[in-house]
Structures are given as C-alpha cells and as structure tokens.
Coordinates of C-alpha atoms in Angstrom, one line a residue:
M1 CA 46.5 29.8 -41.0
H2 CA 43.8 29.2 -38.4
E3 CA 43.2 25.7 -39.8
L4 CA 46.6 24.7 -38.5
F5 CA 46.2 25.8 -34.9
P6 CA 44.3 22.6 -33.6
E7 CA 47.0 20.4 -35.1
L8 CA 50.0 22.2 -33.6
A9 CA 51.8 22.3 -30.3
P10 CA 51.2 25.5 -28.2
F11 CA 54.8 26.7 -28.7
E12 CA 54.4 26.3 -32.5
V13 CA 51.2 28.5 -32.5
H14 CA 53.1 31.0 -30.4
L15 CA 55.9 31.1 -33.0
L16 CA 53.4 31.6 -35.8
L17 CA 51.7 34.4 -34.0
L18 CA 55.0 36.1 -33.3
S19 CA 55.9 35.9 -37.0
V20 CA 52.6 37.4 -38.0
W21 CA 53.1 40.2 -35.5
G22 CA 56.6 40.8 -36.8
Y23 CA 55.3 41.1 -40.4
L24 CA 52.5 43.5 -39.3
R25 CA 55.0 45.6 -37.3
E26 CA 57.3 46.0 -40.4
N27 CA 54.5 46.3 -43.0
S28 CA 51.7 48.1 -41.4
P29 CA 48.5 48.5 -43.4
L30 CA 48.9 52.2 -44.1
P31 CA 46.5 53.8 -46.6
Q32 CA 49.5 55.0 -48.6
K33 CA 50.4 51.4 -49.5
F34 CA 47.1 50.9 -51.4
T35 CA 46.3 52.0 -54.9
F36 CA 42.9 52.5 -56.4
Q37 CA 42.0 50.4 -59.4
P38 CA 39.2 52.2 -61.2
E39 CA 38.3 49.3 -63.5
L40 CA 37.4 47.2 -60.4
G41 CA 36.3 50.1 -58.2
V42 CA 38.5 48.9 -55.3
F43 CA 41.7 49.6 -53.5
R44 CA 44.4 46.9 -53.7
R45 CA 47.7 46.6 -52.0
D46 CA 50.9 45.6 -53.9
F47 CA 52.7 43.3 -51.6
G48 CA 55.7 43.2 -53.9
R49 CA 56.9 46.5 -52.4
D50 CA 57.0 45.1 -48.9
G51 CA 60.6 43.8 -49.1
D52 CA 61.8 40.4 -48.1
L53 CA 58.9 38.2 -47.1
G54 CA 61.1 35.1 -46.8
K55 CA 62.1 35.9 -43.2
H56 CA 58.5 36.0 -42.1
L57 CA 57.5 32.9 -44.0
A58 CA 60.5 30.9 -42.7
V59 CA 58.7 30.1 -39.4
L60 CA 55.6 28.9 -41.3
H61 CA 57.7 26.8 -43.6
S62 CA 59.5 25.2 -40.7
V63 CA 56.3 24.4 -38.7
L64 CA 54.7 22.9 -41.8
H65 CA 57.8 20.8 -42.6
R66 CA 58.0 19.6 -39.0
N67 CA 54.3 18.5 -39.0
I68 CA 53.8 17.4 -42.7
H69 CA 52.7 14.0 -41.6
R70 CA 49.6 15.6 -40.0
L71 CA 49.1 18.7 -42.0
G72 CA 49.6 17.2 -45.4
L73 CA 45.9 16.3 -45.7
L74 CA 44.6 19.8 -44.9

C-alpha cells in the first residue's frame, strides 16, 4: 500500500490509514490465530476466519477507483 501514498491526496492517505487501523483493531495478531505447519516449519495465519474483509477493503477500492488514471500504471 505504501506505493500509493505519493500519488494520493493527504485525506485519502488518512482514510487508508484509518481503514488499516480499523482492521487491526478488529483482527489483532494474537498468537491463537496462528497454526503451526510442520511441513514448512512455520506458523501461518488463516485470514478466512477473520470475518467480513469487504468493509475494510471498501475504502481501498474507492480510493483506487477514484485515482485509476494515475494508479493504473503501478
């Protein structure tokens, strides 16, 4: 997402940061949300259990749509 910041208006960056903060507030990175995968030797998180991601992605979608003429080449 950081690649977008230089191309956006300050209020759009503010909206994106608020949506990221809202996602993190509702889906904190607790250790209980990770499962160990022994074949890989790593812990992975299943984001499918986090509920409705659409409400957090709506702001990103709106900002991208509004600025598609500049961001389409990124």
